[in-house]
PDB file of C-alpha atoms in Angstrom:
ATOM      1  CA  UNK A   1       0.112   0.052   0.048  1.00  0.00           C
ATOM      2  CA  UNK A   2       1.371   3.230  -0.943  1.00  0.00           C
ATOM      3  CA  UNK A   3       2.126   5.534   2.118  1.00  0.00           C
ATOM      4  CA  UNK A   4       1.871   9.110   0.091  1.00  0.00           C
ATOM      5  CA  UNK A   5      -1.689   7.658  -0.970  1.00  0.00           C
ATOM      6  CA  UNK A   6      -2.504   7.005   2.755  1.00  0.00           C
ATOM      7  CA  UNK A   7      -1.523  10.214   3.620  1.00  0.00           C
ATOM      8  CA  UNK A   8      -3.590  12.080   0.994  1.00  0.00           C
ATOM      9  CA  UNK A   9      -6.649  10.120   2.125  1.00  0.00           C
ATOM     10  CA  UNK A  10      -5.960  10.829   5.615  1.00  0.00           C
ATOM     11  CA  UNK A  11      -5.899  14.752   4.542  1.00  0.00           C
ATOM     12  CA  UNK A  12      -8.993  14.399   2.532  1.00  0.00           C
ATOM     13  CA  UNK A  13     -11.418  12.289   4.491  1.00  0.00           C
ATOM     14  CA  UNK A  14     -13.879  13.398   6.952  1.00  0.00           C
ATOM     15  CA  UNK A  15     -14.021   9.977   8.449  1.00  0.00           C
ATOM     16  CA  UNK A  16     -12.237   9.271  11.875  1.00  0.00           C
ATOM     17  CA  UNK A  17      -8.900   7.745  10.896  1.00  0.00           C
ATOM     18  CA  UNK A  18      -9.741   3.981  12.254  1.00  0.00           C
ATOM     19  CA  UNK A  19     -12.724   3.977  10.201  1.00  0.00           C
ATOM     20  CA  UNK A  20     -11.026   5.473   7.214  1.00  0.00           C
ATOM     21  CA  UNK A  21      -8.288   2.634   7.206  1.00  0.00           C
ATOM     22  CA  UNK A  22     -10.710   0.012   7.341  1.00  0.00           C
ATOM     23  CA  UNK A  23     -13.265   1.389   4.733  1.00  0.00           C
ATOM     24  CA  UNK A  24     -12.270   4.346   2.864  1.00  0.00           C
ATOM     25  CA  UNK A  25      -8.396   3.593   1.937  1.00  0.00           C
ATOM     26  CA  UNK A  26      -9.234  -0.012   1.398  1.00  0.00           C
ATOM     27  CA  UNK A  27     -12.197   0.629  -0.801  1.00  0.00           C
ATOM     28  CA  UNK A  28     -10.153   3.111  -2.731  1.00  0.00           C
ATOM     29  CA  UNK A  29      -6.701   1.239  -2.937  1.00  0.00           C
ATOM     30  CA  UNK A  30      -8.474  -2.385  -3.327  1.00  0.00           C
ATOM     31  CA  UNK A  31     -11.576  -1.751  -5.403  1.00  0.00           C
ATOM     32  CA  UNK A  32     -10.418   1.078  -7.642  1.00  0.00           C
ATOM     33  CA  UNK A  33      -7.620  -1.669  -8.599  1.00  0.00           C
ATOM     34  CA  UNK A  34      -5.107   1.009  -9.130  1.00  0.00           C
ATOM     35  CA  UNK A  35      -1.824  -0.400 -10.883  1.00  0.00           C
ATOM     36  CA  UNK A  36       0.646   1.873 -10.014  1.00  0.00           C
ATOM     37  CA  UNK A  37      -0.316   5.347  -8.502  1.00  0.00           C
ATOM     38  CA  UNK A  38       2.335   7.739  -8.544  1.00  0.00           C
ATOM     39  CA  UNK A  39       0.711  11.155  -8.434  1.00  0.00           C
ATOM     40  CA  UNK A  40      -2.449  12.699  -7.265  1.00  0.00           C
ATOM     41  CA  UNK A  41      -4.340  15.573  -6.480  1.00  0.00           C
ATOM     42  CA  UNK A  42      -7.994  16.585  -5.695  1.00  0.00           C
ATOM     43  CA  UNK A  43     -10.598  19.341  -6.202  1.00  0.00           C
ATOM     44  CA  UNK A  44     -12.255  18.458  -2.990  1.00  0.00           C
ATOM     45  CA  UNK A  45     -14.891  16.307  -4.647  1.00  0.00           C
ATOM     46  CA  UNK A  46     -12.693  13.995  -6.872  1.00  0.00           C
ATOM     47  CA  UNK A  47      -9.282  12.333  -6.544  1.00  0.00           C
ATOM     48  CA  UNK A  48      -7.282  12.488  -9.448  1.00  0.00           C
ATOM     49  CA  UNK A  49      -4.670   9.455  -9.716  1.00  0.00           C
ATOM     50  CA  UNK A  50      -1.704   9.251 -12.393  1.00  0.00           C
ATOM     51  CA  UNK A  51      -1.111   5.808 -13.342  1.00  0.00           C
ATOM     52  CA  UNK A  52       2.122   5.953 -15.399  1.00  0.00           C
ATOM     53  CA  UNK A  53       2.161   2.231 -16.160  1.00  0.00           C
ATOM     54  CA  UNK A  54      -1.394   2.676 -17.920  1.00  0.00           C
ATOM     55  CA  UNK A  55      -0.239   5.932 -19.093  1.00  0.00           C
ATOM     56  CA  UNK A  56      -3.543   7.398 -18.036  1.00  0.00           C
ATOM     57  CA  UNK A  57      -5.537   9.129 -15.121  1.00  0.00           C
ATOM     58  CA  UNK A  58      -8.194   7.652 -12.888  1.00  0.00           C
ATOM     59  CA  UNK A  59     -10.947   9.842 -11.503  1.00  0.00           C
ATOM     60  CA  UNK A  60     -12.357   8.603  -8.068  1.00  0.00           C
ATOM     61  CA  UNK A  61     -15.432  10.131  -6.513  1.00  0.00           C
ATOM     62  CA  UNK A  62     -14.677  10.793  -3.001  1.00  0.00           C
ATOM     63  CA  UNK A  63     -17.826  10.711  -1.311  1.00  0.00           C
ATOM     64  CA  UNK A  64     -18.639   7.123  -2.283  1.00  0.00           C
ATOM     65  CA  UNK A  65     -15.069   6.057  -3.166  1.00  0.00           C
ATOM     66  CA  UNK A  66     -16.367   4.933  -6.646  1.00  0.00           C
ATOM     67  CA  UNK A  67     -13.993   4.782  -9.904  1.00  0.00           C
ATOM     68  CA  UNK A  68     -15.644   7.103 -12.125  1.00  0.00           C
ATOM     69  CA  UNK A  69     -13.630   6.748 -15.324  1.00  0.00           C
ATOM     70  CA  UNK A  70      -9.775   6.590 -16.663  1.00  0.00           C
ATOM     71  CA  UNK A  71      -8.738   8.547 -19.092  1.00  0.00           C
ATOM     72  CA  UNK A  72      -7.681   7.235 -22.587  1.00  0.00           C
ATOM     73  CA  UNK A  73      -4.068   6.513 -23.017  1.00  0.00           C
ATOM     74  CA  UNK A  74      -2.061   9.831 -22.758  1.00  0.00           C
ATOM     75  CA  UNK A  75       0.995   8.292 -24.380  1.00  0.00           C
ATOM     76  CA  UNK A  76       3.330  10.026 -21.896  1.00  0.00           C
ATOM     77  CA  UNK A  77       6.739  10.595 -23.656  1.00  0.00           C
ATOM     78  CA  UNK A  78       9.002   8.162 -25.382  1.00  0.00           C
ATOM     79  CA  UNK A  79       7.943   4.790 -24.392  1.00  0.00           C
ATOM     80  CA  UNK A  80       6.861   2.491 -21.470  1.00  0.00           C
ATOM     81  CA  UNK A  81       8.237   3.087 -17.795  1.00  0.00           C
ATOM     82  CA  UNK A  82       7.649   6.817 -18.090  1.00  0.00           C
ATOM     83  CA  UNK A  83       6.993   7.927 -14.863  1.00  0.00           C
ATOM     84  CA  UNK A  84       4.949  10.897 -14.191  1.00  0.00           C
ATOM     85  CA  UNK A  85       4.076  12.234 -10.787  1.00  0.00           C
ATOM     86  CA  UNK A  86       2.794  15.855 -11.088  1.00  0.00           C
ATOM     87  CA  UNK A  87      -0.697  16.892 -11.708  1.00  0.00           C
ATOM     88  CA  UNK A  88      -2.655  19.728 -10.416  1.00  0.00           C
ATOM     89  CA  UNK A  89      -6.508  21.025 -10.901  1.00  0.00           C
ATOM     90  CA  UNK A  90      -7.422  24.320 -11.754  1.00  0.00           C
ATOM     91  CA  UNK A  91     -10.950  25.576 -12.908  1.00  0.00           C
ATOM     92  CA  UNK A  92     -12.299  22.974 -15.297  1.00  0.00           C
ATOM     93  CA  UNK A  93      -8.814  21.670 -16.129  1.00  0.00           C
ATOM     94  CA  UNK A  94      -6.533  18.976 -14.908  1.00  0.00           C
ATOM     95  CA  UNK A  95      -2.909  19.829 -15.678  1.00  0.00           C
ATOM     96  CA  UNK A  96      -0.623  16.616 -16.115  1.00  0.00           C
ATOM     97  CA  UNK A  97       3.310  16.816 -16.784  1.00  0.00           C
ATOM     98  CA  UNK A  98       4.744  14.436 -19.420  1.00  0.00           C
ATOM     99  CA  UNK A  99       8.309  14.255 -18.326  1.00  0.00           C
ATOM    100  CA  UNK A 100       9.851  12.388 -21.327  1.00  0.00           C
ATOM    101  CA  UNK A 101       7.781  14.404 -24.037  1.00  0.00           C
ATOM    102  CA  UNK A 102       8.685  17.725 -22.352  1.00  0.00           C
ATOM    103  CA  UNK A 103       5.040  18.672 -22.350  1.00  0.00           C
ATOM    104  CA  UNK A 104       2.219  19.482 -19.982  1.00  0.00           C
ATOM    105  CA  UNK A 105      -1.388  17.831 -20.929  1.00  0.00           C
ATOM    106  CA  UNK A 106      -4.348  19.821 -20.345  1.00  0.00           C
ATOM    107  CA  UNK A 107      -7.522  17.443 -19.790  1.00  0.00           C
ATOM    108  CA  UNK A 108     -11.132  18.311 -19.013  1.00  0.00           C
ATOM    109  CA  UNK A 109     -11.361  17.642 -15.261  1.00  0.00           C
ATOM    110  CA  UNK A 110     -14.542  15.705 -15.671  1.00  0.00           C
ATOM    111  CA  UNK A 111     -14.312  13.617 -18.782  1.00  0.00           C
ATOM    112  CA  UNK A 112     -10.900  13.416 -18.615  1.00  0.00           C
ATOM    113  CA  UNK A 113     -10.883  13.989 -22.419  1.00  0.00           C
ATOM    114  CA  UNK A 114      -7.374  15.568 -23.709  1.00  0.00           C
ATOM    115  CA  UNK A 115      -8.066  19.078 -24.561  1.00  0.00           C
ATOM    116  CA  UNK A 116      -4.644  19.702 -25.679  1.00  0.00           C
ATOM    117  CA  UNK A 117      -1.009  20.137 -24.454  1.00  0.00           C
ATOM    118  CA  UNK A 118       1.685  22.409 -24.398  1.00  0.00           C
ATOM    119  CA  UNK A 119       5.647  22.527 -24.646  1.00  0.00           C
ATOM    120  CA  UNK A 120       8.237  25.069 -24.741  1.00  0.00           C
ATOM    121  CA  UNK A 121      12.046  24.643 -25.419  1.00  0.00           C
ATOM    122  CA  UNK A 122      12.703  25.736 -21.727  1.00  0.00           C
ATOM    123  CA  UNK A 123      10.434  22.609 -20.496  1.00  0.00           C
ATOM    124  CA  UNK A 124      13.154  20.200 -19.731  1.00  0.00           C
ATOM    125  CA  UNK A 125      11.347  16.986 -18.270  1.00  0.00           C
ATOM    126  CA  UNK A 126       8.809  18.811 -16.036  1.00  0.00           C
ATOM    127  CA  UNK A 127       8.784  17.508 -12.519  1.00  0.00           C
ATOM    128  CA  UNK A 128       6.104  19.566 -10.932  1.00  0.00           C
ATOM    129  CA  UNK A 129       3.024  21.591 -11.703  1.00  0.00           C
ATOM    130  CA  UNK A 130       0.593  24.053  -9.947  1.00  0.00           C
ATOM    131  CA  UNK A 131      -2.067  26.198 -10.985  1.00  0.00           C
ATOM    132  CA  UNK A 132      -3.492  29.674  -9.769  1.00  0.00           C
ATOM    133  CA  UNK A 133      -5.112  32.606 -10.803  1.00  0.00           C
ATOM    134  CA  UNK A 134      -4.780  31.707 -14.613  1.00  0.00           C
ATOM    135  CA  UNK A 135      -1.452  30.846 -14.454  1.00  0.00           C
ATOM    136  CA  UNK A 136       0.557  27.583 -14.503  1.00  0.00           C
ATOM    137  CA  UNK A 137       3.855  26.994 -12.803  1.00  0.00           C
ATOM    138  CA  UNK A 138       6.045  24.354 -14.304  1.00  0.00           C
ATOM    139  CA  UNK A 139       9.115  23.186 -12.568  1.00  0.00           C
ATOM    140  CA  UNK A 140      11.678  21.228 -14.408  1.00  0.00           C
ATOM    141  CA  UNK A 141      14.388  18.502 -13.669  1.00  0.00           C
ATOM    142  CA  UNK A 142      16.977  21.165 -14.083  1.00  0.00           C
ATOM    143  CA  UNK A 143      15.785  23.418 -11.619  1.00  0.00           C
ATOM    144  CA  UNK A 144      14.023  26.199 -13.489  1.00  0.00           C
ATOM    145  CA  UNK A 145      10.467  27.203 -12.436  1.00  0.00           C
ATOM    146  CA  UNK A 146       8.493  28.454 -15.593  1.00  0.00           C
ATOM    147  CA  UNK A 147       5.512  30.362 -15.650  1.00  0.00           C
ATOM    148  CA  UNK A 148       2.636  29.871 -18.460  1.00  0.00           C
ATOM    149  CA  UNK A 149      -0.651  31.134 -18.958  1.00  0.00           C
ATOM    150  CA  UNK A 150      -3.299  28.745 -18.407  1.00  0.00           C
ATOM    151  CA  UNK A 151      -3.674  28.092 -22.414  1.00  0.00           C
ATOM    152  CA  UNK A 152       0.015  27.242 -22.288  1.00  0.00           C
ATOM    153  CA  UNK A 153       1.335  30.553 -23.562  1.00  0.00           C
ATOM    154  CA  UNK A 154       4.945  30.947 -22.097  1.00  0.00           C
ATOM    155  CA  UNK A 155       5.216  34.000 -19.863  1.00  0.00           C
ATOM    156  CA  UNK A 156       8.886  34.032 -18.380  1.00  0.00           C
ATOM    157  CA  UNK A 157      11.365  31.958 -16.349  1.00  0.00           C
ATOM    158  CA  UNK A 158      10.411  32.880 -12.530  1.00  0.00           C
ATOM    159  CA  UNK A 159      13.695  30.976 -11.081  1.00  0.00           C
ATOM    160  CA  UNK A 160      16.850  29.190 -12.717  1.00  0.00           C
ATOM    161  CA  UNK A 161      18.542  27.131  -9.865  1.00  0.00           C
ATOM    162  CA  UNK A 162      22.066  26.867 -10.553  1.00  0.00           C
ATOM    163  CA  UNK A 163      24.863  26.998  -7.687  1.00  0.00           C
ATOM    164  CA  UNK A 164      22.746  29.857  -6.293  1.00  0.00           C
ATOM    165  CA  UNK A 165      19.211  30.425  -6.739  1.00  0.00           C
ATOM    166  CA  UNK A 166      18.489  33.653  -8.709  1.00  0.00           C
ATOM    167  CA  UNK A 167      15.559  35.397  -9.861  1.00  0.00           C
ATOM    168  CA  UNK A 168      15.485  36.014 -13.715  1.00  0.00           C
ATOM    169  CA  UNK A 169      13.692  38.949 -15.287  1.00  0.00           C
TER     170      UNK A 169
END
């Protein structure tokens, strides 16, 4: 059982911890039959779980612990074994990092349909993603923090980590 998943479930559940472990976590982890959960986020109503071995995202309703749907294969990057762990929800969209495709996929958060994706020459194996106020923040393997509009339009480099972290204009 994945420790990170249990910690997330503890943080989003309103059930007492002893009941949570016996019902909520067991229902999700066992009945949802998640193969290899690696990254997840929630919007308060649904849990979105990245399953890199399936190259997909699974949507689970939190109030009844039902697996609602799984996205079609997203084709994360260049082949099998690509491990993406980063996703976030903002508005009606789910943003998912594709580390070997050097892209961020944007899915409809309800249907999990692929709306579009975006890349940029400065995206180098994205490892993290966050969204707020119509902006998307993407962290890179090389230590860059990039700012995009929600549609994927590049805005600027916020930070470039080298020996010393420094802000770039």
